[in-house]
Coordinates of C-alpha atoms in Angstrom, one line a residue:
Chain A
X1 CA -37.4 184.0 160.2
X2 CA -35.0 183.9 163.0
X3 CA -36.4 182.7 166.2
X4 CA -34.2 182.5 169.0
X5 CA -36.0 180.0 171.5
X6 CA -35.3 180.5 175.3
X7 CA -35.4 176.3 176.5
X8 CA -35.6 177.2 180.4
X9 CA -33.3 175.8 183.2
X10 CA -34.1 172.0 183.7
X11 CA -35.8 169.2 181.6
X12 CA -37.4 168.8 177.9
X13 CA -40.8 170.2 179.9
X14 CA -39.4 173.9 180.4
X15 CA -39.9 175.0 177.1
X16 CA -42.8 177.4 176.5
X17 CA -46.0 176.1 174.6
X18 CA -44.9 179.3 172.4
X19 CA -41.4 177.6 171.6
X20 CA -42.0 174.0 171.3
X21 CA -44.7 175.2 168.4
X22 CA -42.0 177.4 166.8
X23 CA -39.5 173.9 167.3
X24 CA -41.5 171.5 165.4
X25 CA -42.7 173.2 162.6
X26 CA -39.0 174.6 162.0
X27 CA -37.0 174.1 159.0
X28 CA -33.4 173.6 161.2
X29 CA -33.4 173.4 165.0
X30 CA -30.0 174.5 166.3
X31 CA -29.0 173.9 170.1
X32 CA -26.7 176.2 171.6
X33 CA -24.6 174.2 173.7
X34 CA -21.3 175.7 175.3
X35 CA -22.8 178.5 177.2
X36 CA -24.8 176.8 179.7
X37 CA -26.4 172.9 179.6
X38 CA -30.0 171.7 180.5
X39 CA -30.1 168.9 182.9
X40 CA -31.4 166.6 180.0
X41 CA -29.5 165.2 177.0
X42 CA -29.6 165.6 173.7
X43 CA -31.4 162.3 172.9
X44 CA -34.2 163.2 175.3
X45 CA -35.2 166.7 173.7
X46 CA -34.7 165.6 170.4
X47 CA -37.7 162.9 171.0
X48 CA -39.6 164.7 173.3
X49 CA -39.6 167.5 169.7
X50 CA -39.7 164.5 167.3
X51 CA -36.8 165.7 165.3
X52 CA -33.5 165.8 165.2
X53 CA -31.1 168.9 166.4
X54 CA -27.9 170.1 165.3
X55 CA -25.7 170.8 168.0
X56 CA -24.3 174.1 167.5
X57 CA -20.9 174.8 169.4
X58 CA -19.3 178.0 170.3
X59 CA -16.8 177.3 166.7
X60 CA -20.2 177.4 164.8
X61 CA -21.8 180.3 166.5
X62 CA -19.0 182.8 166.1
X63 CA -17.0 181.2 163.2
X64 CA -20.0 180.1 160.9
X65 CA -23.1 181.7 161.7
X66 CA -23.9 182.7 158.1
X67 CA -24.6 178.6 158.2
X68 CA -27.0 178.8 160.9
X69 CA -28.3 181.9 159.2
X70 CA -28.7 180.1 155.8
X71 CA -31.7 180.5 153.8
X72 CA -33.6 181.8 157.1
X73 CA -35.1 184.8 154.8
X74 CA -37.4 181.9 153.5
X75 CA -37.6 179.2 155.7
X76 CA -37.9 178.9 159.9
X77 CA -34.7 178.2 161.9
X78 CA -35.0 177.6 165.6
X79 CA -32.1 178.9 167.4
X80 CA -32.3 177.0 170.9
X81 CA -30.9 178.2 174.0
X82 CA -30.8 177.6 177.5
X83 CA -32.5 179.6 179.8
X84 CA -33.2 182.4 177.8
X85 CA -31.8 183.9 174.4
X86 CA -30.7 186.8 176.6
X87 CA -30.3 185.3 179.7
X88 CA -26.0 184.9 180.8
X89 CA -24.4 185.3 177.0
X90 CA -26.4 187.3 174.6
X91 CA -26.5 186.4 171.0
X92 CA -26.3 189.8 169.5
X93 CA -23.6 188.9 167.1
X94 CA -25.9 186.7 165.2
X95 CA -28.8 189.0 165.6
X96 CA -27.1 191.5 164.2
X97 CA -25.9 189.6 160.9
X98 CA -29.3 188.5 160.6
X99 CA -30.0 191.7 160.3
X100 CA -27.2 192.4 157.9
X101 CA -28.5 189.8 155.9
X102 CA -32.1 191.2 155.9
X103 CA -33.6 188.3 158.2
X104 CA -36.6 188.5 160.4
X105 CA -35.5 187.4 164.5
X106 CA -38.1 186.8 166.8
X107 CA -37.2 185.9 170.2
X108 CA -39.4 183.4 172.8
X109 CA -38.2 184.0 176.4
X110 CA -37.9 181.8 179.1
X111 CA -36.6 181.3 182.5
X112 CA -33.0 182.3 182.9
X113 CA -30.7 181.5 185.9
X114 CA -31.0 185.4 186.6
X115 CA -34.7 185.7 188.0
X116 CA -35.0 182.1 188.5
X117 CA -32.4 182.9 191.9
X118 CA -35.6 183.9 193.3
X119 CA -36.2 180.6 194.4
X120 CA -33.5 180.8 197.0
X121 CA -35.5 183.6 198.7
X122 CA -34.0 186.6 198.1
X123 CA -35.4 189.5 196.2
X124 CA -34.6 190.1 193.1
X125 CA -34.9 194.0 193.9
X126 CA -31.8 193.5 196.1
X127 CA -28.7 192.5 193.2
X128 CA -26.5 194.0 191.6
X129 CA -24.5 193.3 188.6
X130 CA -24.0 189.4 187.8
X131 CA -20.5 188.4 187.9
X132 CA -19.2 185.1 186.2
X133 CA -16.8 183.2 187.8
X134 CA -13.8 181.2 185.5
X135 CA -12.0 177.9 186.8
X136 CA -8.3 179.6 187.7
X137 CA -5.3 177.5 186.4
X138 CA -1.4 178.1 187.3
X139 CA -1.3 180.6 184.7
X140 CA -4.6 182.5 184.7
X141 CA -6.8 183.5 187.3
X142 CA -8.8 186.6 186.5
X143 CA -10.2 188.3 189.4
X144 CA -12.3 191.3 187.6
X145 CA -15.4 189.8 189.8
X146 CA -14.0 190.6 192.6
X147 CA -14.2 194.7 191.4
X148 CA -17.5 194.0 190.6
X149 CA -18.6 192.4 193.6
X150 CA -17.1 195.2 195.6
X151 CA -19.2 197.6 193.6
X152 CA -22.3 195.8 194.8
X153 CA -21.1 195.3 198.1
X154 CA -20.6 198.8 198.7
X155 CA -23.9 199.7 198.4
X156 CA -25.0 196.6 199.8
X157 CA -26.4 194.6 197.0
X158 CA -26.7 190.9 196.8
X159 CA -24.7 189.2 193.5
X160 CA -25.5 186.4 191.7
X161 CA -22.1 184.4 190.3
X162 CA -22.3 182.4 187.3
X163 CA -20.1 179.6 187.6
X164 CA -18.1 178.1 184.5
X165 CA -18.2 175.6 182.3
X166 CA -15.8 173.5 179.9
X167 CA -17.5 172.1 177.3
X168 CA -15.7 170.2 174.1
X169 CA -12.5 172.0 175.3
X170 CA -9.0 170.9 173.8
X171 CA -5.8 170.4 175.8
X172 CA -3.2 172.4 174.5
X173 CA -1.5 169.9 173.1
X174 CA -4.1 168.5 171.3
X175 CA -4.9 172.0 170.2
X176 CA -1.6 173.0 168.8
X177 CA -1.5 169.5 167.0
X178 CA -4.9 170.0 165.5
X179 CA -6.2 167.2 167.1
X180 CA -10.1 167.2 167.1
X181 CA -9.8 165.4 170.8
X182 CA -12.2 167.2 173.4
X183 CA -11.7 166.9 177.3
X184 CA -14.9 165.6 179.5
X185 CA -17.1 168.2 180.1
X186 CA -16.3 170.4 183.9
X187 CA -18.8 172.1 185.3
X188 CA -17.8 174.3 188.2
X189 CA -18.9 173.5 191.6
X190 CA -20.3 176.1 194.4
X191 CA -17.3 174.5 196.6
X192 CA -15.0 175.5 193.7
X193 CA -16.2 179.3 193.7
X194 CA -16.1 179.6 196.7
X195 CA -12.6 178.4 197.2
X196 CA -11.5 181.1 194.7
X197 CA -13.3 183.7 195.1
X198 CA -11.3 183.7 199.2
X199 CA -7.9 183.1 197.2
X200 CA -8.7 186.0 195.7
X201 CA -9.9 188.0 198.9
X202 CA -6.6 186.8 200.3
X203 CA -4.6 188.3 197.3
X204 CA -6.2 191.6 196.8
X205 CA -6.9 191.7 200.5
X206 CA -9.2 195.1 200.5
X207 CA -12.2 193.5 202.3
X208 CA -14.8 192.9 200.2
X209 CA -15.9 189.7 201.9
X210 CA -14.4 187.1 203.6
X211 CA -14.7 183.5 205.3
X212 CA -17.4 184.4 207.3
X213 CA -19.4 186.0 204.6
X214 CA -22.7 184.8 203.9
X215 CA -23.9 183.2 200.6
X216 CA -26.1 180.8 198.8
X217 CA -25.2 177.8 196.9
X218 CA -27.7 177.1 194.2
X219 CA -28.1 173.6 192.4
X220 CA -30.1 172.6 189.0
X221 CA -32.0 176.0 189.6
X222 CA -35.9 175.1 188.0
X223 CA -35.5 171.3 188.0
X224 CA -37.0 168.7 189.9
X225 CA -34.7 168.4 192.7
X226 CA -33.6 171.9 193.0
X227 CA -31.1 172.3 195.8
X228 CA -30.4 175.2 198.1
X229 CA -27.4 175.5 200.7
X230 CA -26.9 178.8 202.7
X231 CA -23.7 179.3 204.8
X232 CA -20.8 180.9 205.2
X233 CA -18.0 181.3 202.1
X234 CA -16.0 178.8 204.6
X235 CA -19.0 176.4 204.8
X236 CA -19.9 176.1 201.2
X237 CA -16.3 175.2 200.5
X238 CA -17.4 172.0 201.6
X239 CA -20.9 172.0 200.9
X240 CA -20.8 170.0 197.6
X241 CA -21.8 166.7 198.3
X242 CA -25.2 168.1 199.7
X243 CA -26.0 170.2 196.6
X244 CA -25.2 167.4 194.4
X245 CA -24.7 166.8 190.5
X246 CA -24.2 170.6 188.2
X247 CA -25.3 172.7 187.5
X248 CA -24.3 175.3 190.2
X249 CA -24.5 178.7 190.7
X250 CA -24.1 181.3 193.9
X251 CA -25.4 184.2 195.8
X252 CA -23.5 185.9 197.9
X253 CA -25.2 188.4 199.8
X254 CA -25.1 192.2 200.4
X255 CA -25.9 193.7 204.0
X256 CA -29.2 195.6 202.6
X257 CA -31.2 192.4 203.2
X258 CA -34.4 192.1 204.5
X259 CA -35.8 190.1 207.5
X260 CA -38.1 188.2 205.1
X261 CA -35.2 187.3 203.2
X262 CA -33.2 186.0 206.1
X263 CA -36.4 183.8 207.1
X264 CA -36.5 182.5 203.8
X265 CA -32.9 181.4 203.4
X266 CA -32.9 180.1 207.0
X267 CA -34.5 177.3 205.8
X268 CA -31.5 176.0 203.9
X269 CA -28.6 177.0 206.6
X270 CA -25.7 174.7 206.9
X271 CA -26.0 175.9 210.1
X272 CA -28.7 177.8 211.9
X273 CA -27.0 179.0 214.4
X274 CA -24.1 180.4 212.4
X275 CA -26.5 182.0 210.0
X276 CA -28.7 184.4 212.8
X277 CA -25.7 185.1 214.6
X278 CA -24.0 186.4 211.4
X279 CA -27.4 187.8 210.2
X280 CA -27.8 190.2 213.2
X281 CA -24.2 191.1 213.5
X282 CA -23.7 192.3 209.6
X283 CA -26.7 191.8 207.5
X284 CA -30.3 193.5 207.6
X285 CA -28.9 197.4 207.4
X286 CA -29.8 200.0 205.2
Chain B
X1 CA -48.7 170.9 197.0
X2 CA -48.4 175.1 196.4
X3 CA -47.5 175.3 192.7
X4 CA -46.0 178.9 192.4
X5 CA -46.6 178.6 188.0
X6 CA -44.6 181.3 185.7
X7 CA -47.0 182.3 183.3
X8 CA -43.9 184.5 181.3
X9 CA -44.8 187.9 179.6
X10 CA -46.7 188.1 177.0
X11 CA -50.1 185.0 176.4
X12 CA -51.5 182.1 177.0
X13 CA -48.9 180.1 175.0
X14 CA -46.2 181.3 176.7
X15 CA -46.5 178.9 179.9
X16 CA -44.2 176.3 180.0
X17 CA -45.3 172.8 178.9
X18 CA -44.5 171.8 182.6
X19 CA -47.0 174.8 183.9
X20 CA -49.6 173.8 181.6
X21 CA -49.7 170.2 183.1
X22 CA -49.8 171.5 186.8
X23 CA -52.5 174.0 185.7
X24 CA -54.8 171.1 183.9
X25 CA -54.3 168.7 186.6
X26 CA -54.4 171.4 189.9
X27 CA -57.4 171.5 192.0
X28 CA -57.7 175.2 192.0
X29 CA -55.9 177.8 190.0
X30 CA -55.4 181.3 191.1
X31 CA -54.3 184.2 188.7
X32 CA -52.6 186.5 190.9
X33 CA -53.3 189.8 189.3
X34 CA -52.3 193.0 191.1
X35 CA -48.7 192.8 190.3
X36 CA -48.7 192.2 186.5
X37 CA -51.0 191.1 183.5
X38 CA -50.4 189.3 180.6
X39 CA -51.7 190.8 177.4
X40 CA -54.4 188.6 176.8
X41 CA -58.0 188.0 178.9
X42 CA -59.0 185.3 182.1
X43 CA -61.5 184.3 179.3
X44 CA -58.7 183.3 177.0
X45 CA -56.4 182.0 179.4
X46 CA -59.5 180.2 180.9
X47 CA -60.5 178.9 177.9
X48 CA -57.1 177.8 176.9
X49 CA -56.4 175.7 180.5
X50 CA -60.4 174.8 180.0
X51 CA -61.2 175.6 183.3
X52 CA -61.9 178.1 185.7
X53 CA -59.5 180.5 187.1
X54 CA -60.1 182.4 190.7
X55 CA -58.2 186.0 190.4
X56 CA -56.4 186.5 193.5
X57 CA -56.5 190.6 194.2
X58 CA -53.8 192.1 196.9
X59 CA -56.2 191.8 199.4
X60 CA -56.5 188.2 199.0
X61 CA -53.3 187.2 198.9
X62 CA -52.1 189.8 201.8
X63 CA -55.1 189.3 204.0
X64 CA -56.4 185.3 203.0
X65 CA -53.6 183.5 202.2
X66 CA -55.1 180.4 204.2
X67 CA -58.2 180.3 201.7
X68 CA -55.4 180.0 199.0
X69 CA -53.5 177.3 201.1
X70 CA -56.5 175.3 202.1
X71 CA -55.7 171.7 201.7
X72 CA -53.0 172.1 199.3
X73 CA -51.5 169.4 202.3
X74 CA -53.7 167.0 200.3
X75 CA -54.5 168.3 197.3
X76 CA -52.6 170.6 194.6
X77 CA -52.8 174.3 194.0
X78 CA -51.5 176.4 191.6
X79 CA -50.9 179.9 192.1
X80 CA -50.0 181.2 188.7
X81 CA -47.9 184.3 188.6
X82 CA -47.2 186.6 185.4
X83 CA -43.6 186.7 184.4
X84 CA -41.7 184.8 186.5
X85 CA -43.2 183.8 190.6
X86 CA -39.9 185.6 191.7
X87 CA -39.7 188.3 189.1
X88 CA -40.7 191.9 190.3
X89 CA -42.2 190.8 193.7
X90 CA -41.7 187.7 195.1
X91 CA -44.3 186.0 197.1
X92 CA -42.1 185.0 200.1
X93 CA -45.1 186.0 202.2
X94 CA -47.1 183.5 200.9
X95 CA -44.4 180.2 200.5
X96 CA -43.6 180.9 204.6
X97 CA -47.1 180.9 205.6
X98 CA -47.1 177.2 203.3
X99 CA -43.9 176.5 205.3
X100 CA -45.3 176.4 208.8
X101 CA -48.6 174.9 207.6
X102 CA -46.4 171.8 206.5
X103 CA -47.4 172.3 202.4
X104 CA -45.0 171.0 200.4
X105 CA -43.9 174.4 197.4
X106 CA -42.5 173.4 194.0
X107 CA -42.0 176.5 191.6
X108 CA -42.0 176.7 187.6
X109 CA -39.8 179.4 186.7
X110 CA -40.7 181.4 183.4
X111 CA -39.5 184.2 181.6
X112 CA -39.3 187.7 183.9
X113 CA -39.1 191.2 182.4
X114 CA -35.4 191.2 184.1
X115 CA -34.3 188.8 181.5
X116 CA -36.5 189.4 179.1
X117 CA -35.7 193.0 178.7
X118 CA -32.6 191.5 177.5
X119 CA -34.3 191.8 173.9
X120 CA -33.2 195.3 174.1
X121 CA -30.0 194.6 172.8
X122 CA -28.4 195.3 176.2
X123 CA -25.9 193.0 177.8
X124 CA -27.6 191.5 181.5
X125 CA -24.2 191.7 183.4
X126 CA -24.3 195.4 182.5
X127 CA -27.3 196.0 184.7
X128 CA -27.4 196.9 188.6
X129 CA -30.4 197.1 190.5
X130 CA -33.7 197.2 189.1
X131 CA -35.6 200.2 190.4
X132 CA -40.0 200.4 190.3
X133 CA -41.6 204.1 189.8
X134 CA -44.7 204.5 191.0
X135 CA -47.5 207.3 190.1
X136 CA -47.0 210.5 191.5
X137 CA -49.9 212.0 192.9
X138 CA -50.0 216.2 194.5
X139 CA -49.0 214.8 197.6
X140 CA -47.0 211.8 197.4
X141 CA -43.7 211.8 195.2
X142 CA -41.8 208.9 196.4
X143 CA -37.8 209.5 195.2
X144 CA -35.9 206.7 196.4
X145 CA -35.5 205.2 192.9
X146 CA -33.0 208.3 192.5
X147 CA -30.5 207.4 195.3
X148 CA -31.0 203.7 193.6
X149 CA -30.3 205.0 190.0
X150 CA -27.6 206.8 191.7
X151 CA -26.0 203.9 192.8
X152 CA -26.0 202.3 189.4
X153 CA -25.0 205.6 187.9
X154 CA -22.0 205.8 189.8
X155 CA -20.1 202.7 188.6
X156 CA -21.6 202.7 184.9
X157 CA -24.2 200.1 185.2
X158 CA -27.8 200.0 183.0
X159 CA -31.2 200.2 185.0
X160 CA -34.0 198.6 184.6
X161 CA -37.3 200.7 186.0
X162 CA -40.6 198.7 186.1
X163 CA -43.5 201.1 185.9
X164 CA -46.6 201.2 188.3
X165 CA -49.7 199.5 187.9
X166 CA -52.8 200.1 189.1
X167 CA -55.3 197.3 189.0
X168 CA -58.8 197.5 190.9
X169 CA -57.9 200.4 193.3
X170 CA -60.3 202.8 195.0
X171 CA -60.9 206.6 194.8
X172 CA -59.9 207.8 198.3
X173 CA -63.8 209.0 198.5
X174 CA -65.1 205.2 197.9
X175 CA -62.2 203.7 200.0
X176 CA -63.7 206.3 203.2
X177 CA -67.5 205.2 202.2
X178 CA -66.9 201.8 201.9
X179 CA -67.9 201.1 198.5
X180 CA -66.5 198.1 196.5
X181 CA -66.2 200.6 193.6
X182 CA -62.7 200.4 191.5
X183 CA -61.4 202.8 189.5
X184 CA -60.2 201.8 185.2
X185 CA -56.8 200.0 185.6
X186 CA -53.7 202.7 184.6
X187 CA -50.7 201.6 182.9
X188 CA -47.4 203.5 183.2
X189 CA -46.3 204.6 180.2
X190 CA -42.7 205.3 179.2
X191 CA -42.8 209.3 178.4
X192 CA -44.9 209.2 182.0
X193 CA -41.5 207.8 183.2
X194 CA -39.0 209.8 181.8
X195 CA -41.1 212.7 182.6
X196 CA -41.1 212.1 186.7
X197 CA -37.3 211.4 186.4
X198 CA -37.0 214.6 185.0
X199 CA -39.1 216.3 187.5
X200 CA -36.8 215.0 190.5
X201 CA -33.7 215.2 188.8
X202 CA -34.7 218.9 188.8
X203 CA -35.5 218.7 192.1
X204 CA -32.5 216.9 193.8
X205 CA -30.4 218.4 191.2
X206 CA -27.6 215.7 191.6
X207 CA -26.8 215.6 188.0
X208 CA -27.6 211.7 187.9
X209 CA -29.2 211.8 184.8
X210 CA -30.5 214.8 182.8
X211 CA -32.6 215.4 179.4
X212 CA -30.0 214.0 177.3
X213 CA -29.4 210.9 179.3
X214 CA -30.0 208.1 176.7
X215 CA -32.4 205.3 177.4
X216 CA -34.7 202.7 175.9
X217 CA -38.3 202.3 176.3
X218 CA -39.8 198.9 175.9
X219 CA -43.6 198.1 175.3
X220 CA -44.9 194.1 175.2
X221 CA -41.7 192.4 175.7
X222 CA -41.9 189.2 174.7
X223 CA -45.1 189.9 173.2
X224 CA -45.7 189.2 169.5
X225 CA -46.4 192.9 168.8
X226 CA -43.0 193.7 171.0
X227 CA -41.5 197.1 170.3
X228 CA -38.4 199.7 171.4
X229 CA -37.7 202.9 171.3
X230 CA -34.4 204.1 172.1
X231 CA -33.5 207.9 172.8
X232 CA -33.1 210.6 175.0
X233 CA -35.1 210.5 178.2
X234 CA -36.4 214.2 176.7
X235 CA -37.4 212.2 173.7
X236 CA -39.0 209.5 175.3
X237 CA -41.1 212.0 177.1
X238 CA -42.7 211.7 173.5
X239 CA -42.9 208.4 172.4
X240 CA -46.0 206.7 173.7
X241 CA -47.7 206.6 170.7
X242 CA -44.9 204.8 169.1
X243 CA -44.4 202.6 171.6
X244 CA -48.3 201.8 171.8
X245 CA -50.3 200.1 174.6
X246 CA -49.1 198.5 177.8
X247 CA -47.4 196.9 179.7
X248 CA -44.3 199.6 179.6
X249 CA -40.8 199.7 181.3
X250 CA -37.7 201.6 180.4
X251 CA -34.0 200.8 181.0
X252 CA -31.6 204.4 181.5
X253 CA -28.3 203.4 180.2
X254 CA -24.9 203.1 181.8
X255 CA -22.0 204.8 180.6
X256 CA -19.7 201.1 180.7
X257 CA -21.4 199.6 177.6
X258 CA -20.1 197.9 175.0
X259 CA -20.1 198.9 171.5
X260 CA -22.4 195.8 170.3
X261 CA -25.2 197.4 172.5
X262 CA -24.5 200.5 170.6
X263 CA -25.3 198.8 167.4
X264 CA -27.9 197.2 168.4
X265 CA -29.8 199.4 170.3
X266 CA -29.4 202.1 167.5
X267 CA -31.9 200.3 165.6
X268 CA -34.4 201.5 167.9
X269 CA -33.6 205.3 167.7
X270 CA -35.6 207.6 167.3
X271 CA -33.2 210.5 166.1
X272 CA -29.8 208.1 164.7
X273 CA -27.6 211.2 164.6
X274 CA -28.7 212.0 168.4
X275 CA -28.1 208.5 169.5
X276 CA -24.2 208.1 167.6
X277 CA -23.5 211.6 169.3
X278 CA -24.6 211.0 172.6
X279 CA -23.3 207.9 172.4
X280 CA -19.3 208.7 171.3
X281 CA -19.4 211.7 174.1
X282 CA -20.8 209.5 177.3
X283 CA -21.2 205.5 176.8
X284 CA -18.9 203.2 176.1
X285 CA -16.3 204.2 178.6
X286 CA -15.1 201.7 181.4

């Protein structure tokens, strides 16, 4: 069998009684790890298990998968992933040639980044789509969120961005020499988003939110020391220090808000002042 | 401290090892149980924290919330949630009222039905707003989920419809007499669904969705007994038998999906032919 275990946002403890079962009785635990990171290391869940884990990166997954896959007609293989198995990046390629291959999958949930927003007070009733946000270099900045977000915004729906991260990337150069050297791992900041998603605004220019739009930077969503910031697009460009170490993620919010909402959020306002006055002026409408 | 404690979907051994400590070690446990339920009993969940549980009705956590928050200043509560605490209704009500009484709130996120349905085979970035359909009655036929659906409709997106519960309500006789007599829970099943979409689709007669509209009916996500059934929302109007017992929800599909969900999905067909042809005049397109 298959089982593709959700591990939850945070820390070795977010796992589900469910999970950590199916983990140490397992044949091969794999860990996905280029998609999203907990806030733990490796070292840390693979004692808190009492076995080792094979790190599996995104080459593995999509390249070798029939390794992952091997023997799993007869024997157990956790399949771990952050959040849950369907939670930002599905895994339906390797679901699929399990199936191919006549393998069981069984899938344990877990928290994912996409209800666990609630925390910052808003309803989860009120999104839209979830957008992902890339970090832009010279050469490539793709804005296809900023369609999306206009979709939601249109009708007035709040959307959650998932922000991106490099892990075990190459440098080009390294790459086209076939050097096995990987970059430190980047993790995108809220400050970072932010920054592009108004470079973008200022590009495309049609409206769909601006400097004074208002949004909620999210920190280690589910862990321990959680952090929320609520401000302005122009606020939370410089909001990072207060949120703190990654990972981050963002809200920013549609007009068809409610009060409770506002109250909620309040609470974590760069500025209180900014946020009711901006509230009342554009938010809270049907 | 107010412990707001995911339970996730399905049993008792899907709480997270970190809920399970907060639970053992809490002064009092609540089981808020209006919302959602798990598939399994209070005895076994009680049994399985080994200790008592106090099931917190609407009324109780609308009308008492104090009782609930009673020392929690000095002493720690958990208020344990099904699904996630900020899946399908958050309890903002409840961490506010914490708020100006000074109680510290921690939450354990856990798996939601908004991720979870994720097991589908459907991509989560391809899904607007989620929409809830209540039980009609002769008189009341609420239709807002329509303008909703609508919305998603209109730009290609998936929806995800929770179904109505109905957990310890009264007969409109014993409600006017004052008797504390409830009626058996009801469950929203799937073919009940597609059925009242029909019925205001006909009604409106916005062309939003119609008989042939595809869509996927889920039963027990994340449950061990988990199933789908994917069809038209004419054919789902007879599936409830396949499907089996509660809890139910449904996702109507989008036209922008991606071929993967195709294949994936299809698994879950009722009539395969139906589902490639369907699929090849109407999905799949940007």
């Amino acid at each position: 069998m298959l089982y593709l275990v959700g591990l939850g946002l945070a820390d070795e403890t977010d796992i589900t009684v469910k999970g950590l079962e199916v983990v140490k009785k397992a044949s091969r635990v794999y860990l996905e790890a280029y998609t999203s990171i907990l806030l733990v290391d490796q070292a840390v869940l693979e004692n808190y298990y009492g076995r080792p884990i094979i790190v599996a990166d995104r080459e593995m997954v999509e390249s070798n998968s029939d390794e992952i896959l091997r023997e799993a007609d007869k024997v157990d293989v956790a399949f771990c992933v952050v959040g849950d198995p369907f939670g930002a990046t599905t895994h339906t390629d390797l679901v699929l040639r399990a199936r191919e291959l006549g393998i069981a999958v069984k899938t344990i949930p877990n928290a994912s980044i996409m209800s666990g927003i609630g925390a910052a007070g808003l309803q989860l009733y009120n999104f839209g789509q979830t957008v992902s946000m890339v970090f832009f270099t010279d050469t490539w900045r793709p804005s296809s969120f900023y369609d999306r977000i206009k979709e939601n915004r249109d009708v007035g729906l709040h959307t959650l961005v998932l922000l991106d991260i490099k892990v075990k990337e190459q440098s080009l150069e390294n790459m086209a020499r076939g050097r096995r050297i990987y970059e430190p791992p980047r993790y995108m900041t809220v400050g970072q988003c932010a920054s592009q998603m108004l470079e973008i605004e200022e590009e495309r220019k049609q409206g769909v939110y601006g400097p004074d739009s208002l949004a909620i930077g999210a920190a280690r969503v589910g862990g321990r020391d959680e952090k929320f910031v609520a401000g302005t697009l122009k606020e939370l460009c410089e909001t990072d220090d207060a949120l703190g170490p990654p990972l981050h993620s963002m809200v920013l919010l549609g007009r068809r808000a409610h009060e409770l909402e506002r109250d909620y959020a309040r609470e974590f306002s760069v500025n209180k002042e900014t946020w009711d006055k901006l509230w009342t002026q554009y938010y809270g409408k049907q």
